[in-house]
Amino acid sequence: AGKTGSVDRVPFSPVPTRTEFVAFDGGDAGEVDLGSADIVVSGGRGLGSADGFKVIREFAKAIGAAVGASRAAVDSGWIPYRHQVGLTGRTIRPKVYFACGISGQIQHLAGMSSAKAIVAINTDPDCPMMKAATLSVAADLHEVLPLVAAEIRKRKGA
């Protein structure tokens, strides 16, 4: 109370900007968020190529899961960094974590070992991930995942 102010009018003339909008990558539409997902299906070097993530995505879609990846898969350019799980990626705590073709290097284990249940699918029964898993499936993920996804879709009536 008792104070007064003044308004100074200053002319403003905007200058052309030197910035340019290039692109926005908001992720795939309908994709389950990795950080908040109850179920995560991750793929690693054992997928063999970027095409291997087709199997991972199909299985994840069938069970309503997020898609994750090991650093090796991201470094190979098979999947974007936003999917990376581990010390140099995201640390997650899903109810169920599917590790498909992931050997289980310590950096990756640090990012997902808080999962309530870990299912490892790998052709190498002696790899660290198989030992860390709640359930280990010594098999070719390219054979197992499509069969399980088909059975789930059948039971859902899709």
PDB file of C-alpha atoms in Angstrom:
ATOM      1  CA  ALA A   1       0.000   0.000   0.000  1.00  0.00           C
ATOM      2  CA  GLY A   2       1.112   3.514  -0.697  1.00  0.00           C
ATOM      3  CA  LYS A   3       3.525   2.509  -3.470  1.00  0.00           C
ATOM      4  CA  THR A   4       3.238   3.601  -7.070  1.00  0.00           C
ATOM      5  CA  GLY A   5       4.958   2.444 -10.204  1.00  0.00           C
ATOM      6  CA  SER A   6       5.374   3.556 -13.758  1.00  0.00           C
ATOM      7  CA  VAL A   7       5.032   1.761 -17.053  1.00  0.00           C
ATOM      8  CA  ASP A   8       7.779   2.309 -19.587  1.00  0.00           C
ATOM      9  CA  ARG A   9       6.827   1.431 -23.128  1.00  0.00           C
ATOM     10  CA  VAL A  10       9.782   0.050 -25.109  1.00  0.00           C
ATOM     11  CA  PRO A  11       9.529  -0.604 -28.835  1.00  0.00           C
ATOM     12  CA  PHE A  12      10.041  -4.263 -29.799  1.00  0.00           C
ATOM     13  CA  SER A  13      10.961  -5.448 -33.225  1.00  0.00           C
ATOM     14  CA  PRO A  14      11.584  -9.200 -33.501  1.00  0.00           C
ATOM     15  CA  VAL A  15      14.569 -10.347 -35.493  1.00  0.00           C
ATOM     16  CA  PRO A  16      14.583 -13.446 -37.668  1.00  0.00           C
ATOM     17  CA  THR A  17      15.449 -16.545 -35.661  1.00  0.00           C
ATOM     18  CA  ARG A  18      18.501 -18.633 -36.438  1.00  0.00           C
ATOM     19  CA  THR A  19      16.947 -21.818 -35.105  1.00  0.00           C
ATOM     20  CA  GLU A  20      15.068 -24.341 -37.163  1.00  0.00           C
ATOM     21  CA  PHE A  21      12.788 -27.205 -36.131  1.00  0.00           C
ATOM     22  CA  VAL A  22      14.221 -30.384 -37.620  1.00  0.00           C
ATOM     23  CA  ALA A  23      12.258 -33.305 -36.179  1.00  0.00           C
ATOM     24  CA  PHE A  24      10.630 -34.813 -33.113  1.00  0.00           C
ATOM     25  CA  ASP A  25      10.910 -38.507 -32.307  1.00  0.00           C
ATOM     26  CA  GLY A  26       8.228 -39.257 -29.755  1.00  0.00           C
ATOM     27  CA  GLY A  27       8.542 -43.013 -30.068  1.00  0.00           C
ATOM     28  CA  ASP A  28       6.234 -45.468 -31.745  1.00  0.00           C
ATOM     29  CA  ALA A  29       2.524 -44.793 -31.383  1.00  0.00           C
ATOM     30  CA  GLY A  30       0.883 -47.191 -28.973  1.00  0.00           C
ATOM     31  CA  GLU A  31       4.204 -48.341 -27.537  1.00  0.00           C
ATOM     32  CA  VAL A  32       4.195 -49.331 -23.850  1.00  0.00           C
ATOM     33  CA  ASP A  33       6.502 -47.099 -21.779  1.00  0.00           C
ATOM     34  CA  LEU A  34       9.605 -48.999 -20.696  1.00  0.00           C
ATOM     35  CA  GLY A  35       9.958 -47.193 -17.361  1.00  0.00           C
ATOM     36  CA  SER A  36       6.466 -47.930 -16.080  1.00  0.00           C
ATOM     37  CA  ALA A  37       5.755 -51.301 -17.714  1.00  0.00           C
ATOM     38  CA  ASP A  38       4.753 -54.296 -15.611  1.00  0.00           C
ATOM     39  CA  ILE A  39       6.112 -56.639 -18.289  1.00  0.00           C
ATOM     40  CA  VAL A  40       9.210 -56.035 -20.420  1.00  0.00           C
ATOM     41  CA  VAL A  41      10.485 -58.159 -23.306  1.00  0.00           C
ATOM     42  CA  SER A  42      14.120 -57.384 -24.137  1.00  0.00           C
ATOM     43  CA  GLY A  43      16.345 -58.583 -26.922  1.00  0.00           C
ATOM     44  CA  GLY A  44      20.098 -58.763 -27.190  1.00  0.00           C
ATOM     45  CA  ARG A  45      22.903 -59.849 -29.467  1.00  0.00           C
ATOM     46  CA  GLY A  46      21.344 -63.318 -29.696  1.00  0.00           C
ATOM     47  CA  LEU A  47      18.642 -61.881 -31.992  1.00  0.00           C
ATOM     48  CA  GLY A  48      21.263 -61.863 -34.749  1.00  0.00           C
ATOM     49  CA  SER A  49      20.121 -58.639 -36.466  1.00  0.00           C
ATOM     50  CA  ALA A  50      17.655 -55.761 -36.336  1.00  0.00           C
ATOM     51  CA  ASP A  51      15.093 -58.075 -37.942  1.00  0.00           C
ATOM     52  CA  GLY A  52      15.181 -60.159 -34.758  1.00  0.00           C
ATOM     53  CA  PHE A  53      13.283 -57.379 -32.990  1.00  0.00           C
ATOM     54  CA  LYS A  54      10.233 -58.216 -35.128  1.00  0.00           C
ATOM     55  CA  VAL A  55       9.832 -61.379 -33.029  1.00  0.00           C
ATOM     56  CA  ILE A  56      10.373 -59.396 -29.814  1.00  0.00           C
ATOM     57  CA  ARG A  57       7.814 -56.723 -30.807  1.00  0.00           C
ATOM     58  CA  GLU A  58       5.217 -59.333 -31.835  1.00  0.00           C
ATOM     59  CA  PHE A  59       5.586 -61.190 -28.543  1.00  0.00           C
ATOM     60  CA  ALA A  60       5.512 -57.931 -26.541  1.00  0.00           C
ATOM     61  CA  LYS A  61       2.363 -56.836 -28.371  1.00  0.00           C
ATOM     62  CA  ALA A  62       0.664 -60.178 -27.659  1.00  0.00           C
ATOM     63  CA  ILE A  63       1.285 -59.895 -23.913  1.00  0.00           C
ATOM     64  CA  GLY A  64       0.957 -56.100 -23.572  1.00  0.00           C
ATOM     65  CA  ALA A  65       4.603 -55.549 -22.718  1.00  0.00           C
ATOM     66  CA  ALA A  66       7.216 -52.873 -23.341  1.00  0.00           C
ATOM     67  CA  VAL A  67      10.200 -53.578 -25.586  1.00  0.00           C
ATOM     68  CA  GLY A  68      13.687 -53.354 -24.093  1.00  0.00           C
ATOM     69  CA  ALA A  69      17.175 -54.071 -25.358  1.00  0.00           C
ATOM     70  CA  SER A  70      20.714 -54.773 -24.269  1.00  0.00           C
ATOM     71  CA  ARG A  71      23.508 -52.295 -24.930  1.00  0.00           C
ATOM     72  CA  ALA A  72      24.933 -54.616 -27.605  1.00  0.00           C
ATOM     73  CA  ALA A  73      21.675 -54.432 -29.586  1.00  0.00           C
ATOM     74  CA  VAL A  74      21.514 -50.635 -29.262  1.00  0.00           C
ATOM     75  CA  ASP A  75      25.204 -50.185 -30.136  1.00  0.00           C
ATOM     76  CA  SER A  76      24.670 -52.352 -33.229  1.00  0.00           C
ATOM     77  CA  GLY A  77      21.950 -49.920 -34.360  1.00  0.00           C
ATOM     78  CA  TRP A  78      19.205 -52.543 -34.200  1.00  0.00           C
ATOM     79  CA  ILE A  79      16.934 -50.483 -31.923  1.00  0.00           C
ATOM     80  CA  PRO A  80      16.917 -46.895 -30.580  1.00  0.00           C
ATOM     81  CA  TYR A  81      18.651 -45.972 -27.326  1.00  0.00           C
ATOM     82  CA  ARG A  82      15.351 -45.254 -25.514  1.00  0.00           C
ATOM     83  CA  HIS A  83      14.907 -49.055 -25.255  1.00  0.00           C
ATOM     84  CA  GLN A  84      18.274 -49.738 -23.590  1.00  0.00           C
ATOM     85  CA  VAL A  85      18.176 -51.425 -20.186  1.00  0.00           C
ATOM     86  CA  GLY A  86      21.238 -51.387 -17.935  1.00  0.00           C
ATOM     87  CA  LEU A  87      23.732 -49.085 -16.257  1.00  0.00           C
ATOM     88  CA  THR A  88      24.105 -46.954 -19.381  1.00  0.00           C
ATOM     89  CA  GLY A  89      20.382 -47.176 -20.193  1.00  0.00           C
ATOM     90  CA  ARG A  90      17.256 -47.418 -18.047  1.00  0.00           C
ATOM     91  CA  THR A  91      16.966 -49.104 -14.662  1.00  0.00           C
ATOM     92  CA  ILE A  92      13.587 -50.806 -14.495  1.00  0.00           C
ATOM     93  CA  ARG A  93      11.532 -52.830 -11.971  1.00  0.00           C
ATOM     94  CA  PRO A  94       8.883 -54.759 -13.895  1.00  0.00           C
ATOM     95  CA  LYS A  95       6.867 -57.606 -12.478  1.00  0.00           C
ATOM     96  CA  VAL A  96       8.121 -59.875 -15.289  1.00  0.00           C
ATOM     97  CA  TYR A  97      11.254 -59.404 -17.401  1.00  0.00           C
ATOM     98  CA  PHE A  98      11.841 -61.553 -20.500  1.00  0.00           C
ATOM     99  CA  ALA A  99      15.526 -61.625 -21.488  1.00  0.00           C
ATOM    100  CA  CYS A 100      15.685 -62.995 -25.036  1.00  0.00           C
ATOM    101  CA  GLY A 101      19.108 -63.683 -26.491  1.00  0.00           C
ATOM    102  CA  ILE A 102      20.789 -61.654 -23.733  1.00  0.00           C
ATOM    103  CA  SER A 103      23.931 -63.126 -22.193  1.00  0.00           C
ATOM    104  CA  GLY A 104      23.591 -61.213 -18.924  1.00  0.00           C
ATOM    105  CA  GLN A 105      26.596 -58.939 -18.646  1.00  0.00           C
ATOM    106  CA  ILE A 106      26.802 -57.269 -15.225  1.00  0.00           C
ATOM    107  CA  GLN A 107      25.883 -53.835 -16.657  1.00  0.00           C
ATOM    108  CA  HIS A 108      22.623 -55.212 -18.042  1.00  0.00           C
ATOM    109  CA  LEU A 109      21.813 -57.195 -14.898  1.00  0.00           C
ATOM    110  CA  ALA A 110      22.179 -54.009 -12.835  1.00  0.00           C
ATOM    111  CA  GLY A 111      19.394 -52.400 -14.843  1.00  0.00           C
ATOM    112  CA  MET A 112      16.795 -55.164 -14.518  1.00  0.00           C
ATOM    113  CA  SER A 113      17.721 -57.421 -11.613  1.00  0.00           C
ATOM    114  CA  SER A 114      14.989 -55.862  -9.430  1.00  0.00           C
ATOM    115  CA  ALA A 115      12.316 -57.512 -11.576  1.00  0.00           C
ATOM    116  CA  LYS A 116      10.038 -59.765  -9.543  1.00  0.00           C
ATOM    117  CA  ALA A 117      10.405 -62.601 -12.064  1.00  0.00           C
ATOM    118  CA  ILE A 118      12.995 -63.060 -14.810  1.00  0.00           C
ATOM    119  CA  VAL A 119      12.455 -65.385 -17.751  1.00  0.00           C
ATOM    120  CA  ALA A 120      15.583 -66.020 -19.813  1.00  0.00           C
ATOM    121  CA  ILE A 121      15.433 -67.553 -23.285  1.00  0.00           C
ATOM    122  CA  ASN A 122      18.835 -68.399 -24.693  1.00  0.00           C
ATOM    123  CA  THR A 123      20.554 -71.191 -26.584  1.00  0.00           C
ATOM    124  CA  ASP A 124      23.463 -71.054 -24.095  1.00  0.00           C
ATOM    125  CA  PRO A 125      22.275 -72.713 -20.879  1.00  0.00           C
ATOM    126  CA  ASP A 126      25.418 -71.600 -19.037  1.00  0.00           C
ATOM    127  CA  CYS A 127      25.267 -67.843 -19.685  1.00  0.00           C
ATOM    128  CA  PRO A 128      24.951 -65.516 -16.652  1.00  0.00           C
ATOM    129  CA  MET A 129      21.376 -64.472 -17.517  1.00  0.00           C
ATOM    130  CA  MET A 130      20.193 -68.088 -17.356  1.00  0.00           C
ATOM    131  CA  LYS A 131      21.682 -68.389 -13.875  1.00  0.00           C
ATOM    132  CA  ALA A 132      20.033 -65.115 -12.724  1.00  0.00           C
ATOM    133  CA  ALA A 133      16.621 -66.083 -14.103  1.00  0.00           C
ATOM    134  CA  THR A 134      13.606 -67.305 -12.185  1.00  0.00           C
ATOM    135  CA  LEU A 135      12.782 -69.486 -15.203  1.00  0.00           C
ATOM    136  CA  SER A 136      15.364 -70.466 -17.827  1.00  0.00           C
ATOM    137  CA  VAL A 137      14.374 -71.724 -21.268  1.00  0.00           C
ATOM    138  CA  ALA A 138      17.279 -73.241 -23.198  1.00  0.00           C
ATOM    139  CA  ALA A 139      15.917 -72.848 -26.718  1.00  0.00           C
ATOM    140  CA  ASP A 140      16.014 -70.759 -29.874  1.00  0.00           C
ATOM    141  CA  LEU A 141      13.953 -67.630 -29.185  1.00  0.00           C
ATOM    142  CA  HIS A 142      13.042 -67.395 -32.903  1.00  0.00           C
ATOM    143  CA  GLU A 143      11.184 -70.701 -32.524  1.00  0.00           C
ATOM    144  CA  VAL A 144       9.744 -70.308 -29.015  1.00  0.00           C
ATOM    145  CA  LEU A 145       8.420 -66.722 -29.022  1.00  0.00           C
ATOM    146  CA  PRO A 146       6.234 -66.984 -32.152  1.00  0.00           C
ATOM    147  CA  LEU A 147       4.647 -70.185 -30.794  1.00  0.00           C
ATOM    148  CA  VAL A 148       3.894 -68.642 -27.410  1.00  0.00           C
ATOM    149  CA  ALA A 149       2.594 -65.405 -29.008  1.00  0.00           C
ATOM    150  CA  ALA A 150       0.299 -67.420 -31.308  1.00  0.00           C
ATOM    151  CA  GLU A 151      -1.076 -69.400 -28.364  1.00  0.00           C
ATOM    152  CA  ILE A 152      -1.722 -66.211 -26.387  1.00  0.00           C
ATOM    153  CA  ARG A 153      -3.520 -64.593 -29.342  1.00  0.00           C
ATOM    154  CA  LYS A 154      -5.579 -67.786 -29.789  1.00  0.00           C
ATOM    155  CA  ARG A 155      -6.626 -67.803 -26.129  1.00  0.00           C
ATOM    156  CA  LYS A 156      -7.500 -64.108 -26.289  1.00  0.00           C
ATOM    157  CA  GLY A 157      -9.613 -64.835 -29.353  1.00  0.00           C
ATOM    158  CA  ALA A 158      -7.592 -62.501 -31.549  1.00  0.00           C
TER     159      ALA A 158
END
